[in-house]
Amino acid sequence: MCPDIFFAPIQGITEAEFINTYDKFFGEDIFKYFTPFMRMESDENKIRKKDLKKIHTINIINIKQKVIPQFVANNYNDLANFASQLSAEGFNEINWNLGCPFPMLVKRKLGGGLLGDINLITRLLDQFFSQAVSVVELSVKTRIGIESPDEIFRLIEIFNQFPLKYIIIHPRTVMQQYSGIPHKEIFYECINISKKPLIYNGDILTKDDYNQIINLLPDNYERKIMIGRGILKNLFLPAIIKGNFQESNNFEIVLKIQNFHSELLEQYCQRLCGDKNIILKMLQHWEYFSLMFNNSAKIYKTIKKSRNLNHYIENVNKIFMEYDLKF
Ligand SMILES: Cc1cc2nc3c(=O)[nH]c(=O)nc-3n(C[C@H](O)[C@H](O)[C@H](O)COP(=O)(O)O)c2cc1C
């Protein structure tokens, strides 16, 4: 059975330009895209203008069904405001981030920092669902605890009490950040106690990684999975997992990557000013893209040395001409 693949949000990378471009070239294999988390303007009950602008820049077909806006909030006012403002924008589902491990957020009880106050999470969910501020559905994306992986079990019992749409679990603790390996065994245990659909997320880089996770899940598990860095490192990963990857020759594969790259660059050129900013943004992507090639370190270094946009384009053309794909 083909899984539904949810594209994980990656702050600074899976922004509007990336979603637009990815969807144009590879969109048939993605079920939903999640935006990087949005925030409120400080001291105002309004979503930050720059976050809304990013949402408005997404121009894919069916955006309201295919894109789920994500936010961070640690009080009812913000939660309700995100719901009502995003509902007014036409979205019918929003996602609450309970996982971001960045210390600045954690310190302020936002993202993963909220996992340290389960009573507050309970209170906010209770208020949200009892006051029915809007018609949007709510899902959460969470880690499994601040320090200890078994903190999630109490949280699942709380989630069971509310009509959440589903729960996406990245089974690392906040303290782990991105180190170590995900606690898959904890995810499997959660399935036994959760009354809500659970979606696995974390370190799926190949079809084998996907199979390993899926093979240990019960037969009645709805095959939904979230992938982030794995897709950035191999743009064809969703197609490979779903069995839709045509084993065409390497020339065609590299041509698709090249066309994808040109479109992405063009979109960034429309938003960003100055060669340096554009190259820096593309460099963030090359950190991942370069891994589709055998000589990835050399490729990344070449791109990094680009002096200006013309030089960058020269370097990129050379890379695509001399391609040595891993496929
Ligand atoms: C640089 C970076 C930024 C991220 N930004 C977000 C974010 O805005 N919201 C979120 O829920 N997760 C964010 N994540 C976490 C990813 O969505 C995902 O949960 C994590 O990378 C594990 O999945 P993966 O191994 O498939 O990438 C971020 C991860 C990274 C590395």
mmCIF file of C-alpha atoms and ligand atoms in Angstrom:
data_model
loop_
_atom_site.group_PDB
_atom_site.id
_atom_site.type_symbol
_atom_site.label_atom_id
_atom_site.label_comp_id
_atom_site.label_asym_id
_atom_site.label_seq_id
_atom_site.Cartn_x
_atom_site.Cartn_y
_atom_site.Cartn_z
ATOM 1 C CA MET A 1 0.000 0.000 0.000
ATOM 2 C CA CYS A 2 1.326 3.462 -0.900
ATOM 3 C CA PRO A 3 1.949 5.711 2.079
ATOM 4 C CA ASP A 4 0.799 9.306 2.363
ATOM 5 C CA ILE A 5 3.978 11.336 2.625
ATOM 6 C CA PHE A 6 3.925 14.520 4.694
ATOM 7 C CA PHE A 7 6.769 16.962 3.967
ATOM 8 C CA ALA A 8 8.288 18.062 7.285
ATOM 9 C CA PRO A 9 8.821 21.750 7.951
ATOM 10 C CA ILE A 10 12.446 22.912 7.997
ATOM 11 C CA GLN A 11 12.814 26.536 9.067
ATOM 12 C CA GLY A 12 14.701 28.604 6.460
ATOM 13 C CA ILE A 13 14.601 25.823 3.856
ATOM 14 C CA THR A 14 11.095 24.539 3.130
ATOM 15 C CA GLU A 15 9.808 28.052 2.642
ATOM 16 C CA ALA A 16 7.321 29.181 0.003
ATOM 17 C CA GLU A 17 9.824 29.127 -2.866
ATOM 18 C CA PHE A 18 10.858 25.575 -2.062
ATOM 19 C CA ILE A 19 7.290 24.310 -1.672
ATOM 20 C CA ASN A 20 6.264 25.950 -4.966
ATOM 21 C CA THR A 21 9.178 24.439 -6.825
ATOM 22 C CA TYR A 22 9.063 21.018 -5.223
ATOM 23 C CA ASP A 23 5.363 20.745 -5.876
ATOM 24 C CA LYS A 24 5.797 21.697 -9.531
ATOM 25 C CA PHE A 25 8.361 18.947 -10.183
ATOM 26 C CA PHE A 26 7.633 16.261 -7.587
ATOM 27 C CA GLY A 27 4.272 17.222 -6.092
ATOM 28 C CA GLU A 28 2.323 14.126 -7.085
ATOM 29 C CA ASP A 29 4.132 12.122 -4.410
ATOM 30 C CA ILE A 30 3.468 14.551 -1.535
ATOM 31 C CA PHE A 31 0.244 14.444 0.449
ATOM 32 C CA LYS A 32 0.764 17.551 2.621
ATOM 33 C CA TYR A 33 3.394 20.215 3.210
ATOM 34 C CA PHE A 34 3.841 21.740 6.669
ATOM 35 C CA THR A 35 5.128 25.306 6.853
ATOM 36 C CA PRO A 36 7.971 26.148 9.226
ATOM 37 C CA PHE A 37 6.444 27.495 12.445
ATOM 38 C CA MET A 38 4.916 30.957 12.473
ATOM 39 C CA ARG A 39 4.839 33.334 15.409
ATOM 40 C CA MET A 40 2.780 36.252 16.652
ATOM 41 C CA GLU A 41 4.013 39.844 16.333
ATOM 42 C CA SER A 42 5.272 40.770 19.795
ATOM 43 C CA ASP A 43 2.635 42.610 21.842
ATOM 44 C CA GLU A 44 0.057 42.258 19.093
ATOM 45 C CA ASN A 45 -2.603 39.648 18.533
ATOM 46 C CA LYS A 46 -1.603 39.259 14.924
ATOM 47 C CA ILE A 47 0.447 36.683 13.068
ATOM 48 C CA ARG A 48 3.830 38.141 12.091
ATOM 49 C CA LYS A 49 3.558 39.944 8.770
ATOM 50 C CA LYS A 50 6.638 38.224 7.393
ATOM 51 C CA ASP A 51 5.155 34.799 8.201
ATOM 52 C CA LEU A 52 1.876 35.645 6.490
ATOM 53 C CA LYS A 53 3.751 37.014 3.496
ATOM 54 C CA LYS A 54 5.535 33.678 3.137
ATOM 55 C CA ILE A 55 2.212 31.855 3.175
ATOM 56 C CA HIS A 56 0.830 34.220 0.562
ATOM 57 C CA THR A 57 3.843 33.471 -1.659
ATOM 58 C CA ILE A 58 2.934 29.786 -1.833
ATOM 59 C CA ASN A 59 1.144 29.398 -5.120
ATOM 60 C CA ILE A 60 0.531 25.699 -5.549
ATOM 61 C CA ILE A 61 -2.780 24.281 -6.717
ATOM 62 C CA ASN A 62 -4.988 23.221 -3.798
ATOM 63 C CA ILE A 63 -2.812 25.131 -1.356
ATOM 64 C CA LYS A 64 -5.595 25.224 1.263
ATOM 65 C CA GLN A 65 -5.820 21.424 1.278
ATOM 66 C CA LYS A 66 -2.171 20.603 0.719
ATOM 67 C CA VAL A 67 -0.421 23.121 2.978
ATOM 68 C CA ILE A 68 -0.749 23.011 6.753
ATOM 69 C CA PRO A 69 0.393 26.171 8.527
ATOM 70 C CA GLN A 70 2.353 25.490 11.701
ATOM 71 C CA PHE A 71 2.762 27.794 14.694
ATOM 72 C CA VAL A 72 4.265 28.022 18.163
ATOM 73 C CA ALA A 73 2.099 29.215 21.058
ATOM 74 C CA ASN A 74 2.170 28.910 24.839
ATOM 75 C CA ASN A 75 -1.004 30.753 25.782
ATOM 76 C CA TYR A 76 -4.654 30.524 24.847
ATOM 77 C CA ASN A 77 -4.790 33.967 23.294
ATOM 78 C CA ASP A 78 -2.123 33.096 20.704
ATOM 79 C CA LEU A 79 -3.602 29.655 20.067
ATOM 80 C CA ALA A 80 -7.041 31.142 19.436
ATOM 81 C CA ASN A 81 -5.623 33.930 17.294
ATOM 82 C CA PHE A 82 -3.657 31.546 15.100
ATOM 83 C CA ALA A 83 -6.793 29.441 14.657
ATOM 84 C CA SER A 84 -9.098 32.313 13.778
ATOM 85 C CA GLN A 85 -6.644 34.174 11.539
ATOM 86 C CA LEU A 86 -5.583 31.067 9.620
ATOM 87 C CA SER A 87 -9.170 29.970 9.321
ATOM 88 C CA ALA A 88 -9.985 33.404 7.869
ATOM 89 C CA GLU A 89 -7.134 32.817 5.385
ATOM 90 C CA GLY A 90 -9.038 29.727 4.215
ATOM 91 C CA PHE A 91 -7.042 26.954 5.917
ATOM 92 C CA ASN A 92 -9.029 24.200 7.570
ATOM 93 C CA GLU A 93 -6.197 22.559 9.485
ATOM 94 C CA ILE A 94 -3.387 24.020 11.583
ATOM 95 C CA ASN A 95 -0.484 22.354 13.360
ATOM 96 C CA TRP A 96 0.864 23.154 16.815
ATOM 97 C CA ASN A 97 4.622 22.744 17.241
ATOM 98 C CA LEU A 98 5.493 20.982 20.494
ATOM 99 C CA GLY A 99 8.909 19.863 19.402
ATOM 100 C CA CYS A 100 11.306 22.606 18.368
ATOM 101 C CA PRO A 101 14.467 22.094 20.462
ATOM 102 C CA PHE A 102 16.101 25.509 19.852
ATOM 103 C CA PRO A 103 17.215 26.687 23.315
ATOM 104 C CA MET A 104 15.846 30.220 22.816
ATOM 105 C CA LEU A 105 12.349 28.836 22.271
ATOM 106 C CA VAL A 106 12.606 26.063 24.868
ATOM 107 C CA LYS A 107 13.602 28.614 27.524
ATOM 108 C CA ARG A 108 10.405 30.541 26.780
ATOM 109 C CA LYS A 109 8.202 27.427 27.007
ATOM 110 C CA LEU A 110 7.604 27.395 23.268
ATOM 111 C CA GLY A 111 7.975 24.452 20.857
ATOM 112 C CA GLY A 112 9.590 21.546 22.710
ATOM 113 C CA GLY A 113 9.863 23.724 25.821
ATOM 114 C CA LEU A 114 6.135 23.253 26.429
ATOM 115 C CA LEU A 115 6.655 19.541 27.034
ATOM 116 C CA GLY A 116 7.979 20.516 30.464
ATOM 117 C CA ASP A 117 4.521 21.765 31.463
ATOM 118 C CA ILE A 118 1.960 19.107 30.614
ATOM 119 C CA ASN A 119 -0.659 20.860 32.772
ATOM 120 C CA LEU A 120 -0.382 23.931 30.585
ATOM 121 C CA ILE A 121 -0.731 21.833 27.405
ATOM 122 C CA THR A 122 -3.837 20.200 28.892
ATOM 123 C CA ARG A 123 -5.341 23.554 29.859
ATOM 124 C CA LEU A 124 -4.721 25.027 26.416
ATOM 125 C CA LEU A 125 -6.229 22.043 24.620
ATOM 126 C CA ASP A 126 -9.196 22.125 26.963
ATOM 127 C CA GLN A 127 -9.818 25.814 26.308
ATOM 128 C CA PHE A 128 -9.244 25.446 22.579
ATOM 129 C CA PHE A 129 -11.729 22.629 22.124
ATOM 130 C CA SER A 130 -14.326 23.797 24.656
ATOM 131 C CA GLN A 131 -14.499 27.322 23.295
ATOM 132 C CA ALA A 132 -14.582 26.215 19.660
ATOM 133 C CA VAL A 133 -13.048 29.454 18.455
ATOM 134 C CA SER A 134 -13.092 28.420 14.863
ATOM 135 C CA VAL A 135 -13.767 25.590 12.537
ATOM 136 C CA VAL A 136 -10.141 24.660 11.939
ATOM 137 C CA GLU A 137 -8.899 21.210 12.839
ATOM 138 C CA LEU A 138 -5.866 20.989 15.073
ATOM 139 C CA SER A 139 -2.988 18.524 14.858
ATOM 140 C CA VAL A 140 0.251 18.500 16.857
ATOM 141 C CA LYS A 141 3.865 17.727 16.024
ATOM 142 C CA THR A 142 5.761 16.662 19.093
ATOM 143 C CA ARG A 143 8.969 15.214 20.451
ATOM 144 C CA ILE A 144 8.786 12.475 23.071
ATOM 145 C CA GLY A 145 9.875 14.487 26.070
ATOM 146 C CA ILE A 146 12.318 17.044 27.327
ATOM 147 C CA GLU A 147 14.823 14.698 28.912
ATOM 148 C CA SER A 148 13.379 11.239 29.089
ATOM 149 C CA PRO A 149 11.820 9.338 26.145
ATOM 150 C CA ASP A 150 9.011 7.927 28.285
ATOM 151 C CA GLU A 151 7.551 11.372 29.047
ATOM 152 C CA ILE A 152 5.456 10.888 25.901
ATOM 153 C CA PHE A 153 3.210 8.244 27.459
ATOM 154 C CA ARG A 154 1.515 10.737 29.791
ATOM 155 C CA LEU A 155 1.213 13.173 26.952
ATOM 156 C CA ILE A 156 -0.524 10.597 24.745
ATOM 157 C CA GLU A 157 -3.069 10.047 27.526
ATOM 158 C CA ILE A 158 -3.739 13.799 27.509
ATOM 159 C CA PHE A 159 -4.002 13.903 23.706
ATOM 160 C CA ASN A 160 -6.495 11.011 23.888
ATOM 161 C CA GLN A 161 -8.937 13.295 25.702
ATOM 162 C CA PHE A 162 -9.222 15.811 22.841
ATOM 163 C CA PRO A 163 -10.419 15.713 19.226
ATOM 164 C CA LEU A 164 -6.970 16.258 17.721
ATOM 165 C CA LYS A 165 -6.787 15.289 14.050
ATOM 166 C CA TYR A 166 -3.524 13.328 14.438
ATOM 167 C CA ILE A 167 -0.215 13.456 16.234
ATOM 168 C CA ILE A 168 3.108 13.587 14.440
ATOM 169 C CA ILE A 169 5.874 12.160 16.601
ATOM 170 C CA HIS A 170 9.575 12.777 16.120
ATOM 171 C CA PRO A 171 10.820 10.267 18.683
ATOM 172 C CA ARG A 172 13.814 12.184 19.988
ATOM 173 C CA THR A 173 13.860 14.152 23.229
ATOM 174 C CA VAL A 174 14.338 17.917 23.212
ATOM 175 C CA MET A 175 17.735 17.464 24.910
ATOM 176 C CA GLN A 176 18.816 15.145 22.102
ATOM 177 C CA GLN A 177 18.275 17.952 19.566
ATOM 178 C CA TYR A 178 19.209 16.049 16.355
ATOM 179 C CA SER A 179 21.846 13.751 17.837
ATOM 180 C CA GLY A 180 21.607 10.045 18.531
ATOM 181 C CA ILE A 181 19.011 7.884 16.913
ATOM 182 C CA PRO A 182 15.216 8.213 17.111
ATOM 183 C CA HIS A 183 13.563 6.015 19.774
ATOM 184 C CA LYS A 184 11.483 3.985 17.339
ATOM 185 C CA GLU A 185 10.531 1.519 20.079
ATOM 186 C CA ILE A 186 8.819 4.350 21.966
ATOM 187 C CA PHE A 187 6.831 5.239 18.847
ATOM 188 C CA TYR A 188 5.648 1.620 18.554
ATOM 189 C CA GLU A 189 4.574 1.662 22.207
ATOM 190 C CA CYS A 190 2.651 4.897 21.628
ATOM 191 C CA ILE A 191 0.596 3.181 18.938
ATOM 192 C CA ASN A 192 -0.761 0.800 21.556
ATOM 193 C CA ILE A 193 -2.021 3.586 23.809
ATOM 194 C CA SER A 194 -3.025 6.321 21.374
ATOM 195 C CA LYS A 195 -6.640 6.744 20.334
ATOM 196 C CA LYS A 196 -5.534 9.213 17.660
ATOM 197 C CA PRO A 197 -3.745 8.450 14.398
ATOM 198 C CA LEU A 198 0.024 8.720 14.863
ATOM 199 C CA ILE A 199 2.480 9.740 12.175
ATOM 200 C CA TYR A 200 6.124 8.742 12.413
ATOM 201 C CA ASN A 201 8.859 11.284 11.641
ATOM 202 C CA GLY A 202 12.632 11.019 11.855
ATOM 203 C CA ASP A 203 15.715 9.920 9.914
ATOM 204 C CA ILE A 204 14.008 8.311 6.922
ATOM 205 C CA LEU A 205 16.690 8.683 4.272
ATOM 206 C CA THR A 206 16.087 5.629 2.092
ATOM 207 C CA LYS A 207 13.357 3.192 1.113
ATOM 208 C CA ASP A 208 15.006 0.668 3.451
ATOM 209 C CA ASP A 209 14.618 3.100 6.380
ATOM 210 C CA TYR A 210 10.944 3.440 5.475
ATOM 211 C CA ASN A 211 10.462 -0.337 5.184
ATOM 212 C CA GLN A 212 12.135 -0.933 8.546
ATOM 213 C CA ILE A 213 9.650 1.356 10.233
ATOM 214 C CA ILE A 214 6.570 0.195 8.384
ATOM 215 C CA ASN A 215 7.325 -3.521 8.737
ATOM 216 C CA LEU A 216 7.128 -3.286 12.514
ATOM 217 C CA LEU A 217 3.829 -1.426 12.556
ATOM 218 C CA PRO A 218 0.485 -3.184 13.000
ATOM 219 C CA ASP A 219 -1.441 -4.084 9.831
ATOM 220 C CA ASN A 220 -4.194 -1.602 10.609
ATOM 221 C CA TYR A 221 -1.726 1.316 10.880
ATOM 222 C CA GLU A 222 -2.659 3.928 8.312
ATOM 223 C CA ARG A 223 0.461 4.421 6.264
ATOM 224 C CA LYS A 224 1.247 8.058 6.851
ATOM 225 C CA ILE A 225 4.800 9.176 7.330
ATOM 226 C CA MET A 226 6.588 12.513 7.616
ATOM 227 C CA ILE A 227 9.968 13.114 5.989
ATOM 228 C CA GLY A 228 12.157 16.225 6.015
ATOM 229 C CA ARG A 229 15.900 16.019 5.474
ATOM 230 C CA GLY A 230 15.629 12.761 3.536
ATOM 231 C CA ILE A 231 13.762 14.571 0.745
ATOM 232 C CA LEU A 232 16.140 17.522 0.780
ATOM 233 C CA LYS A 233 19.011 15.065 0.331
ATOM 234 C CA ASN A 234 17.252 13.070 -2.377
ATOM 235 C CA LEU A 235 14.482 14.914 -4.182
ATOM 236 C CA PHE A 236 13.250 11.582 -5.607
ATOM 237 C CA LEU A 237 12.828 9.859 -2.221
ATOM 238 C CA PRO A 238 8.995 10.087 -2.056
ATOM 239 C CA ALA A 239 8.731 8.625 -5.588
ATOM 240 C CA ILE A 240 11.220 5.887 -4.676
ATOM 241 C CA ILE A 241 9.275 4.986 -1.511
ATOM 242 C CA LYS A 242 5.976 4.960 -3.372
ATOM 243 C CA GLY A 243 7.369 2.889 -6.227
ATOM 244 C CA ASN A 244 6.817 5.726 -8.705
ATOM 245 C CA PHE A 245 10.457 6.335 -9.522
ATOM 246 C CA GLN A 246 11.093 5.589 -13.188
ATOM 247 C CA GLU A 247 14.522 4.084 -13.625
ATOM 248 C CA SER A 248 15.275 6.397 -16.514
ATOM 249 C CA ASN A 249 18.872 7.151 -17.469
ATOM 250 C CA ASN A 250 21.024 9.432 -15.345
ATOM 251 C CA PHE A 251 20.867 12.157 -17.966
ATOM 252 C CA GLU A 252 17.108 12.505 -17.437
ATOM 253 C CA ILE A 253 17.482 12.467 -13.658
ATOM 254 C CA VAL A 254 20.119 15.174 -13.674
ATOM 255 C CA LEU A 255 18.063 17.223 -16.134
ATOM 256 C CA LYS A 256 15.136 17.126 -13.706
ATOM 257 C CA ILE A 257 17.372 18.242 -10.823
ATOM 258 C CA GLN A 258 18.798 20.972 -13.040
ATOM 259 C CA ASN A 259 15.356 22.267 -14.037
ATOM 260 C CA PHE A 260 14.225 22.107 -10.411
ATOM 261 C CA HIS A 261 17.311 24.087 -9.396
ATOM 262 C CA SER A 262 16.768 26.766 -12.084
ATOM 263 C CA GLU A 263 13.173 27.306 -10.997
ATOM 264 C CA LEU A 264 14.125 27.496 -7.304
ATOM 265 C CA LEU A 265 16.882 30.003 -8.046
ATOM 266 C CA GLU A 266 14.531 32.109 -10.130
ATOM 267 C CA GLN A 267 11.976 32.223 -7.326
ATOM 268 C CA TYR A 268 14.575 33.290 -4.748
ATOM 269 C CA CYS A 269 15.835 35.978 -7.146
ATOM 270 C CA GLN A 270 12.336 37.478 -7.057
ATOM 271 C CA ARG A 271 12.342 37.781 -3.229
ATOM 272 C CA LEU A 272 15.949 38.217 -2.151
ATOM 273 C CA CYS A 273 18.136 41.207 -2.871
ATOM 274 C CA GLY A 274 21.807 41.006 -3.739
ATOM 275 C CA ASP A 275 23.953 38.178 -5.067
ATOM 276 C CA LYS A 276 25.320 37.361 -1.624
ATOM 277 C CA ASN A 277 21.913 36.684 -0.060
ATOM 278 C CA ILE A 278 20.806 34.571 -3.010
ATOM 279 C CA ILE A 279 24.006 32.502 -2.989
ATOM 280 C CA LEU A 280 23.772 32.001 0.789
ATOM 281 C CA LYS A 281 20.203 30.752 0.445
ATOM 282 C CA MET A 282 21.147 28.374 -2.383
ATOM 283 C CA LEU A 283 24.127 27.194 -0.372
ATOM 284 C CA GLN A 284 21.741 26.057 2.381
ATOM 285 C CA HIS A 285 20.066 23.857 -0.226
ATOM 286 C CA TRP A 286 23.353 22.588 -1.678
ATOM 287 C CA GLU A 287 24.310 21.290 1.752
ATOM 288 C CA TYR A 288 21.561 18.734 1.056
ATOM 289 C CA PHE A 289 21.438 18.588 -2.788
ATOM 290 C CA SER A 290 25.152 17.844 -3.046
ATOM 291 C CA LEU A 291 24.473 14.503 -1.344
ATOM 292 C CA MET A 292 22.754 13.273 -4.513
ATOM 293 C CA PHE A 293 26.237 13.245 -6.112
ATOM 294 C CA ASN A 294 29.203 11.008 -5.341
ATOM 295 C CA ASN A 295 31.646 13.888 -4.984
ATOM 296 C CA SER A 296 29.404 15.842 -2.599
ATOM 297 C CA ALA A 297 32.111 17.524 -0.497
ATOM 298 C CA LYS A 298 33.850 18.875 -3.599
ATOM 299 C CA ILE A 299 30.558 20.119 -5.037
ATOM 300 C CA TYR A 300 29.623 21.943 -1.856
ATOM 301 C CA LYS A 301 33.071 23.548 -1.703
ATOM 302 C CA THR A 302 32.807 24.686 -5.327
ATOM 303 C CA ILE A 303 29.431 26.312 -4.705
ATOM 304 C CA LYS A 304 30.720 27.958 -1.537
ATOM 305 C CA LYS A 305 33.493 29.652 -3.506
ATOM 306 C CA SER A 306 31.026 31.425 -5.831
ATOM 307 C CA ARG A 307 32.020 35.102 -5.923
ATOM 308 C CA ASN A 308 28.798 36.442 -7.433
ATOM 309 C CA LEU A 309 25.624 35.167 -9.073
ATOM 310 C CA ASN A 310 27.216 34.752 -12.519
ATOM 311 C CA HIS A 311 30.057 32.779 -11.014
ATOM 312 C CA TYR A 312 27.535 30.698 -9.026
ATOM 313 C CA ILE A 313 25.608 29.865 -12.218
ATOM 314 C CA GLU A 314 28.881 28.969 -13.973
ATOM 315 C CA ASN A 315 29.785 26.625 -11.102
ATOM 316 C CA VAL A 316 26.354 25.023 -11.052
ATOM 317 C CA ASN A 317 26.384 24.448 -14.830
ATOM 318 C CA LYS A 318 29.775 22.775 -14.518
ATOM 319 C CA ILE A 319 28.480 20.512 -11.742
ATOM 320 C CA PHE A 320 25.505 19.470 -13.826
ATOM 321 C CA MET A 321 27.696 18.852 -16.882
ATOM 322 C CA GLU A 322 30.167 16.687 -14.977
ATOM 323 C CA TYR A 323 27.517 14.985 -12.867
ATOM 324 C CA ASP A 324 28.359 11.803 -11.008
ATOM 325 C CA LEU A 325 25.044 10.802 -9.505
ATOM 326 C CA LYS A 326 24.635 8.331 -6.659
ATOM 327 C CA PHE A 327 21.546 6.783 -8.282
HETATM 328 C C1 LIG B 1 17.164 23.332 10.441
HETATM 329 C C2 LIG B 1 15.888 22.669 10.882
HETATM 330 C C3 LIG B 1 14.740 23.442 11.017
HETATM 331 C C4 LIG B 1 13.540 22.852 11.441
HETATM 332 N N1 LIG B 1 12.400 23.612 11.550
HETATM 333 C C5 LIG B 1 11.250 23.042 11.988
HETATM 334 C C6 LIG B 1 10.033 23.785 12.109
HETATM 335 O O1 LIG B 1 9.936 24.970 11.795
HETATM 336 N N2 LIG B 1 8.929 23.124 12.596
HETATM 337 C C7 LIG B 1 8.979 21.793 12.939
HETATM 338 O O2 LIG B 1 7.966 21.228 13.366
HETATM 339 N N3 LIG B 1 10.088 21.080 12.807
HETATM 340 C C8 LIG B 1 11.216 21.651 12.331
HETATM 341 N N4 LIG B 1 12.322 20.886 12.182
HETATM 342 C C9 LIG B 1 12.255 19.436 12.454
HETATM 343 C C10 LIG B 1 11.843 18.656 11.199
HETATM 344 O O3 LIG B 1 10.541 19.016 10.777
HETATM 345 C C11 LIG B 1 11.842 17.142 11.468
HETATM 346 O O4 LIG B 1 10.977 16.880 12.545
HETATM 347 C C12 LIG B 1 13.230 16.621 11.808
HETATM 348 O O5 LIG B 1 14.191 17.112 10.901
HETATM 349 C C13 LIG B 1 13.261 15.091 11.789
HETATM 350 O O6 LIG B 1 12.768 14.582 10.577
HETATM 351 P P1 LIG B 1 13.744 14.199 9.341
HETATM 352 O O7 LIG B 1 14.822 13.311 9.907
HETATM 353 O O8 LIG B 1 12.861 13.512 8.358
HETATM 354 O O9 LIG B 1 14.343 15.481 8.834
HETATM 355 C C14 LIG B 1 13.519 21.453 11.744
HETATM 356 C C15 LIG B 1 14.670 20.688 11.567
HETATM 357 C C16 LIG B 1 15.844 21.267 11.138
HETATM 358 C C17 LIG B 1 17.081 20.407 10.970
#
